[in-house]
Structures are given as C-alpha cells and as structure tokens.
Short mmCIF file of C-alpha atoms in Angstrom, two decimals:
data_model
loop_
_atom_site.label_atom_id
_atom_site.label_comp_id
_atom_site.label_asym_id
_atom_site.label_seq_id
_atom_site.Cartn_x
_atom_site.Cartn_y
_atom_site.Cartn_z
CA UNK D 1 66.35 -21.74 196.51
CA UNK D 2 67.75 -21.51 192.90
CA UNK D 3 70.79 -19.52 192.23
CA UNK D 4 69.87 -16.87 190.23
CA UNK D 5 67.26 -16.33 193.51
CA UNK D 6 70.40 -16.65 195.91
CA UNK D 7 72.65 -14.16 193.94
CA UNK D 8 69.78 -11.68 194.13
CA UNK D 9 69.04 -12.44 197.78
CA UNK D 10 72.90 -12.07 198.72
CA UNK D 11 73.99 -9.57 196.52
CA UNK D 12 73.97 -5.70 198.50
CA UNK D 13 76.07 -7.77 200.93
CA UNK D 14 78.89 -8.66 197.88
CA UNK D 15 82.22 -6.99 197.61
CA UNK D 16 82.17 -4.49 194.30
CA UNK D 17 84.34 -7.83 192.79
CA UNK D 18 82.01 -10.08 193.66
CA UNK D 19 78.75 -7.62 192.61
CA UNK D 20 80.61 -8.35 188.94
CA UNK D 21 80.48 -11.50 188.85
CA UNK D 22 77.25 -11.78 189.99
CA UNK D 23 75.86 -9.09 187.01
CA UNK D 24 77.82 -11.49 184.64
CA UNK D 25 76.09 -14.62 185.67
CA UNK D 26 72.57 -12.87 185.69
CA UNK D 27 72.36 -11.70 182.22
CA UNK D 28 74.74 -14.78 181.13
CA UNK D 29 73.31 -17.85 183.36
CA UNK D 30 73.46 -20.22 180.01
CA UNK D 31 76.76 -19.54 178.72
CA UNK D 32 78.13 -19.85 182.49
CA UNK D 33 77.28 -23.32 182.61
CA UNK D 34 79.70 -24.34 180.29
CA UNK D 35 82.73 -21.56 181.30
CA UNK D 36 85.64 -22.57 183.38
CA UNK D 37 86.75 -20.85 186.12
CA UNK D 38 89.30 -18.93 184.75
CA UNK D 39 86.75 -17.94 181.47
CA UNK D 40 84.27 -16.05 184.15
CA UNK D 41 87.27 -14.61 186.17
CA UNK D 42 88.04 -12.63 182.58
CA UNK D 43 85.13 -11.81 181.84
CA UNK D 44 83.88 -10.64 185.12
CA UNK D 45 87.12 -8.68 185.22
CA UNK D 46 88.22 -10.39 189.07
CA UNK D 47 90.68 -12.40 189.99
CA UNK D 48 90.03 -16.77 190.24
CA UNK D 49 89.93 -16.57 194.09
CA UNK D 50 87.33 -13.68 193.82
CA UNK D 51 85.10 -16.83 191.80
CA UNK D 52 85.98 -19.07 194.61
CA UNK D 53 84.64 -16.60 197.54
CA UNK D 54 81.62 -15.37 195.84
CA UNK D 55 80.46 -19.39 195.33
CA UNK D 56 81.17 -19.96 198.85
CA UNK D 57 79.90 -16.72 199.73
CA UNK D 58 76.28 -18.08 198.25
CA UNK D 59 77.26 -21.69 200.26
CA UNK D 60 78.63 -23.33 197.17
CA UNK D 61 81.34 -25.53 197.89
CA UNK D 62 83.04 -24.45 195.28
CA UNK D 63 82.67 -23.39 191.69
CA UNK D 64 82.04 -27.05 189.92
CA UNK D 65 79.04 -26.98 192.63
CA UNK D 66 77.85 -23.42 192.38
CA UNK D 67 77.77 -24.85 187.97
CA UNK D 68 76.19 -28.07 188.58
CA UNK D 69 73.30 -26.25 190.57
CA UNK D 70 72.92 -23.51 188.21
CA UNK D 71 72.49 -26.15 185.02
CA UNK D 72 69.86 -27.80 187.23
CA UNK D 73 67.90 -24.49 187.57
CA UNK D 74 68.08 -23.86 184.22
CA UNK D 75 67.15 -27.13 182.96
CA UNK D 76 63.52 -26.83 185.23
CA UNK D 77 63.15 -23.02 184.17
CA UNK D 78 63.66 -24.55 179.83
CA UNK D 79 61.14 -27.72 180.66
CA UNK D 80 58.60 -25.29 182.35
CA UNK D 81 58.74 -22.91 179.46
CA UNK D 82 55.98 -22.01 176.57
CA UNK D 83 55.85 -25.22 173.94
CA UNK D 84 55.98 -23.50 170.10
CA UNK D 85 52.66 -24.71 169.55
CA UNK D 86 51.88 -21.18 172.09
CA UNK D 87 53.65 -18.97 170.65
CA UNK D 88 50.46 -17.13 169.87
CA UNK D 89 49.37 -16.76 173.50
CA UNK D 90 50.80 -13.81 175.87
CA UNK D 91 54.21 -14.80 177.42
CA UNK D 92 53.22 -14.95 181.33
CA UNK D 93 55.49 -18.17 182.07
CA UNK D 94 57.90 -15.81 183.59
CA UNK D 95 55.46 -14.68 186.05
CA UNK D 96 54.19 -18.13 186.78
CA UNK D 97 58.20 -19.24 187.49
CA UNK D 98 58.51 -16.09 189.37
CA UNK D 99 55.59 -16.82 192.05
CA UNK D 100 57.08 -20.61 192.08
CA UNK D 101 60.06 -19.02 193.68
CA UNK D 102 58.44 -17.26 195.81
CA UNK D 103 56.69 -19.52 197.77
CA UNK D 104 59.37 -21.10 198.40
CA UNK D 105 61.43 -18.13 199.62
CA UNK D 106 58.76 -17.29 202.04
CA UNK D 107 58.16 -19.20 204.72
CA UNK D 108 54.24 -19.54 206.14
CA UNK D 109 56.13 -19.18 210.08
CA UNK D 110 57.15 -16.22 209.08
CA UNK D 111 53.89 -14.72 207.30
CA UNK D 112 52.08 -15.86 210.17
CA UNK D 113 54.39 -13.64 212.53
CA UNK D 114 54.26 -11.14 210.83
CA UNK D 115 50.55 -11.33 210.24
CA UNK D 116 50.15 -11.34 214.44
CA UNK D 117 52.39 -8.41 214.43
CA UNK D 118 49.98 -6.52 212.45
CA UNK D 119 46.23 -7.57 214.40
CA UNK D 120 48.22 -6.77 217.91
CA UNK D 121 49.41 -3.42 217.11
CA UNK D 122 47.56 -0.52 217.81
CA UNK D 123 48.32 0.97 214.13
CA UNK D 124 50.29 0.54 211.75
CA UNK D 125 52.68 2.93 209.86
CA UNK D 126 54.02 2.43 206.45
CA UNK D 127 57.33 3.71 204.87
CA UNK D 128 58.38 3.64 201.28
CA UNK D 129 59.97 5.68 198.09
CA UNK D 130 58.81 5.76 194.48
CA UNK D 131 57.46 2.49 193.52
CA UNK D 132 57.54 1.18 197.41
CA UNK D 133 55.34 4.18 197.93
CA UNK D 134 52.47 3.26 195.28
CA UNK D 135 53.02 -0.33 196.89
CA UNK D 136 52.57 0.99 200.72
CA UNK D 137 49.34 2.92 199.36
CA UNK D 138 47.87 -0.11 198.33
CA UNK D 139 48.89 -2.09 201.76
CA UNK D 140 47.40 0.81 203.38
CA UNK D 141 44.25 0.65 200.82
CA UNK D 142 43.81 -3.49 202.01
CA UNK D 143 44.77 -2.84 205.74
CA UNK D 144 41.67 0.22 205.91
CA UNK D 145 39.15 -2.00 204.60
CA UNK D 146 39.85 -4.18 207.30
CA UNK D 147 39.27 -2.24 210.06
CA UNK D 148 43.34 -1.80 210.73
CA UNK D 149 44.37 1.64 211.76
CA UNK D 150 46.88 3.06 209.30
CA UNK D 151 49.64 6.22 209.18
CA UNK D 152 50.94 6.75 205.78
CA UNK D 153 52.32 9.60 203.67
CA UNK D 154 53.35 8.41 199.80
CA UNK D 155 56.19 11.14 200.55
CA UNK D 156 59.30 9.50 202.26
CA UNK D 157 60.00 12.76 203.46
CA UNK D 158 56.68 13.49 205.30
CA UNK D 159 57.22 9.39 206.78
CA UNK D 160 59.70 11.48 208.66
CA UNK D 161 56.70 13.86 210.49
CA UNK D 162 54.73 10.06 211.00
CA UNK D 163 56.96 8.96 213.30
CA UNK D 164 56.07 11.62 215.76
CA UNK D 165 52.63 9.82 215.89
CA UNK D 166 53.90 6.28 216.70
CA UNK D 167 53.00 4.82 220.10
CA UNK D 168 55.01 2.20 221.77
CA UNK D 169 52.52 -0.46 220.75
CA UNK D 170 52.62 0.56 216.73
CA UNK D 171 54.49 -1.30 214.09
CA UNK D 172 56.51 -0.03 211.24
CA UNK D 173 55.87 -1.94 207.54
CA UNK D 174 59.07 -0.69 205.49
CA UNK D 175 58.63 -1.39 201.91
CA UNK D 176 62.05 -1.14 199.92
CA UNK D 177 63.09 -3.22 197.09
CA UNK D 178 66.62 -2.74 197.73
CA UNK D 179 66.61 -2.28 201.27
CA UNK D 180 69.40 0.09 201.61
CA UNK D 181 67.26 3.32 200.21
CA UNK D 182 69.02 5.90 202.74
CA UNK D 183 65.73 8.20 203.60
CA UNK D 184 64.13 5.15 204.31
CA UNK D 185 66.73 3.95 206.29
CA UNK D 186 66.88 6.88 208.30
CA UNK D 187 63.22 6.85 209.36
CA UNK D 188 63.51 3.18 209.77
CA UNK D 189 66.40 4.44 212.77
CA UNK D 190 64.00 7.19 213.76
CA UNK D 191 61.09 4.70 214.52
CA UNK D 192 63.14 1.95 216.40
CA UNK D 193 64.42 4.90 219.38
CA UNK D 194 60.24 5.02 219.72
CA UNK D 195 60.47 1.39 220.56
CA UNK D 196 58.32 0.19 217.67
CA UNK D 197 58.59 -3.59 215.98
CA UNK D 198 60.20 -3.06 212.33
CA UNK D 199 58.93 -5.45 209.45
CA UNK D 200 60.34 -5.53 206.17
CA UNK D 201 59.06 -6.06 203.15
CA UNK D 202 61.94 -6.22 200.56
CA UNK D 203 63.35 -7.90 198.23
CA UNK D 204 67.12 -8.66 199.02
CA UNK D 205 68.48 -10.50 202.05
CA UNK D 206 71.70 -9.36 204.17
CA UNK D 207 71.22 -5.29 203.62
CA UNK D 208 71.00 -2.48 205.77
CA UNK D 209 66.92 -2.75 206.02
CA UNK D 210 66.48 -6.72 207.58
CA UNK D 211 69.71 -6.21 209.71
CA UNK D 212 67.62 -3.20 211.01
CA UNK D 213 63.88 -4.99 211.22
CA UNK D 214 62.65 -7.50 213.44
CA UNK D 215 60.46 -9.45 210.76
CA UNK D 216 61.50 -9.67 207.60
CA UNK D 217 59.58 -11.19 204.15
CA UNK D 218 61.70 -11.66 201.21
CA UNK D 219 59.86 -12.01 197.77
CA UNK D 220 62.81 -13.02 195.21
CA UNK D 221 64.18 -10.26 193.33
CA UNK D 222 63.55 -10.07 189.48
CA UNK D 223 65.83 -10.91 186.80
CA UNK D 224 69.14 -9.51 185.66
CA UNK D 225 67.93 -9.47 182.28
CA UNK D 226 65.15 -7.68 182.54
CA UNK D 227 65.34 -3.76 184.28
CA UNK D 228 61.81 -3.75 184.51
CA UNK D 229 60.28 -3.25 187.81
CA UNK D 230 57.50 -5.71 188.16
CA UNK D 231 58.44 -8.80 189.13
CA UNK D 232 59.84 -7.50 192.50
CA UNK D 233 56.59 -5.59 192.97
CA UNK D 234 54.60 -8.43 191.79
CA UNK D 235 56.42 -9.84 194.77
CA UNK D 236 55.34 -7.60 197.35
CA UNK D 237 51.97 -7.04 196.32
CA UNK D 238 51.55 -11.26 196.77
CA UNK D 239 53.35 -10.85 200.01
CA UNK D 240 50.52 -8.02 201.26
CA UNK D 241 47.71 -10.24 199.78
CA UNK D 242 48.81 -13.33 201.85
CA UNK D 243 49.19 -10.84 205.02
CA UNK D 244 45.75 -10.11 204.86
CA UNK D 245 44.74 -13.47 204.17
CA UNK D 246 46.16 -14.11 207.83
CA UNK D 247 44.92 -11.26 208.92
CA UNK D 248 41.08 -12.24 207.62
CA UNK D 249 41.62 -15.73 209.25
CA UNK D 250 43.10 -13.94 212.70
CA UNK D 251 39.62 -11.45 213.20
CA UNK D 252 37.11 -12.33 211.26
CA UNK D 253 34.55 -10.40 213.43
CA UNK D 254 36.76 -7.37 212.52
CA UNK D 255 36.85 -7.73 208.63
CA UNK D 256 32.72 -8.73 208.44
CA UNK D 257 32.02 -5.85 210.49
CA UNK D 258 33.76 -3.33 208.75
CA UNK D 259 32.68 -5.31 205.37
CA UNK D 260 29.29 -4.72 206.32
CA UNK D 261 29.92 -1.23 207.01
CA UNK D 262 31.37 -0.66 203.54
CA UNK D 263 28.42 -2.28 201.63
CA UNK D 264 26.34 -0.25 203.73
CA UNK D 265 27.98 2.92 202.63
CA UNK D 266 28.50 2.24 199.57
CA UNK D 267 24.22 0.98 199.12
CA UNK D 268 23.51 4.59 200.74
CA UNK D 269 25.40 6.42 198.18
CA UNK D 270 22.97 4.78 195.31
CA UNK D 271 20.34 7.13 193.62
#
C-alpha cells in the first residue's frame, strides 16, 4: 500500500500531533521528499519525536524510510500520469490511479466473505448519512434486483426504527466514509445487542466503525488535496459492484429468476 493510502487508512486513529503532520504531507507529498526531519517538525508545528512516532506509527522504520517510500510512490503516480501530447483529453488519470489502489487495498478473501454474509442472511439492512445514504440507496437499488431482501431508510435517524425489524439471522451493511459518524455509530451499537453480523463499508482503517464490525472493506480514501467527495464514493460504489458480482456467481438461479421477472414487468408495462 502507498503512503499517502496508509496515512489515510491510519489517520482517525492519530494523536491531534500526529493528524498535523499527516495534513502536511497530504497536500505537500513532493516538497516532503526532500525536507529533513526537523523542516516537517516546523512546519507541521510538532515536536521531532512526534515525526518519529507517526512514521512508525504507519510501520516505517523511521523517517529516512517513511521518505524513501513516499519518493517511490510518487515517482509511479508522475510516470503513470497524462503525456502533454493529452492535454486536450479529460483528466481521468486520477481515477484510473485511484481504482489501482484499490484493488490492492481490498482483498478478494475478504469480498468473498463478505459476499457469503450477504446470500446467507435472511435480509439485509443498510445504515448511512448524507452521501453514505445516496450510496446505501443504490446498494439497496443492486441488492432488490437480485432477489435480496432489503431494510433501508436514507434517514439515519429512521435506521434507528429499522433495527426493531432485524432478526437474529439479518446483517447490517454500514456505509460511512469516516467511520466514526456518531448516529451511525449508535445504531451500529443498537444492531449488535440484536445479535446481527456488522459489515463495513468505509473508507479509513483503525476507527470506531471496523473496531465495531465483523467484516470490514476498505476502499482507499481520496486525496488531501482535493475536498471533493468522489473518489471515496467512487470507492464504495466499486466495492458494492464487486459484492454483487459474488453475489451473481453465489445464486445464479436467484438473479435469472428475478431477472426474468423484471423483463417481464417491465414488457407488460409497454403500450
């Protein structure tokens, strides 16, 4: 994993000290290559050990490592980039570089368990806020055309009232980018007294969400650069396609039945 990935990944579990320098090195990453220690510790505003335990923190040995690796990453991300010569076309190589990293965050072991999860349960209820929300009403969009029974409410709040329809054999798909959005949280608590599996769908590691779930699929964050939104949703959307890839390879019978049904519907309807 590269380490702007890894700084995402780890960063709701950083110290506020550490969270700086890791907001200086994602919106800096090429002038940090060439700073010394004591450079970043100023302009991060921390102390040199603070450097010290944030690289080890992220499994650097120290911070000549933590540099050498992020020069690396940065050397693939400038050789992968747009030539001059297509300058005209539409800038997508950051979306191309994006799903790179992403398959290798995920791992298939892991889509596949989740993907069982989801054909054993007898439905499957979906939590998320703002953006997570329009995401879980698309999962819930994919998982009804395929026959899967599915609770959702795109307000977090009435999630809350879902719960009191979960059965023992259910499963919980929490959407969060950050994972540590508290309403979510709180139904997330709420579901696991009813004895329900948790997945996660998020896109940070170590927070309050996968310590909570018992599968979790992490699609990379975005960039520190950029504040828009779409790359981590980009992420999870990707994530729910490959789901119900699995999920199309696990009952077929289910999905060509109820694909059969839907043309049939949708042949009636025509004048």
């Amino acid at each position: 994993m590269d380490v702007l990935t890894t700084i995402n990944g780890f960063y709701p579990s950083l110290t506020k000290a550490e969270r700086k320098i890791a907001q200086y090195v994602l919106v800096n990453s090429e002038d940090v290559q060439h700073l010394s220690i004591g450079d970043l510790a100023a302009k991060a505003q921390v102390a040199e050990t603070t450097v010290i335990r944030f690289c080890r923190k992220l499994h650097f040995k120290g911070f000549q490592d933590f540099k050498l690796q992020l020069a690396r990453d940065l050397a693939v991300i400038s050789v992968n980039q747009e030539t001059p010569d297509e300058k005209d076309e539409l800038p997508t190589s950051q979306y191309v570089e994006y799903l790179k990293r992403l398959q290798k965050a995920v791992l298939p072991e892991h889509l596949a368990a989740v993907a069982k999860a989801i054909d054993e349960a007898h439905a499957v209820c979906i939590f998320g806020a703002g953006i997570s929300a329009m995401v879980g009403n698309y999962f819930k969009t994919r998982l009804t055309r395929m026959g899967v029974a599915v609770i959702f409410d795109p307000d977090i709040h009435l999630q809350a009232i879902d719960i009191a329809l979960l059965q023992a054999d259910d499963v919980v798909v929490a959407i969060s980018n950050t994972g540590n959005t508290r309403d979510l949280l709180q139904n997330v608590a709420i579901a696991k007294r009813f004895g329900v599996d948790i997945i996660a769908i998020t896109n940070y590691l170590n927070t309050k969400l996968t310590q909570a779930s018992d599968f979790t699929l992490a699609p990379p964050a975005g960039s520190g650069r950029d504040s828009s939104d779409f790359l981590p949703v980009l992420g999870q959307l990707t994530i729910i396609d490959l789901i119900c890839q699995q999920l199309r390879e696990l009952n077929p019978k289910r999905t060509q039945l109820l694909k059969d049904r839907i043309n049939d519907a949708l042949i009636n309807r025509v004048d």
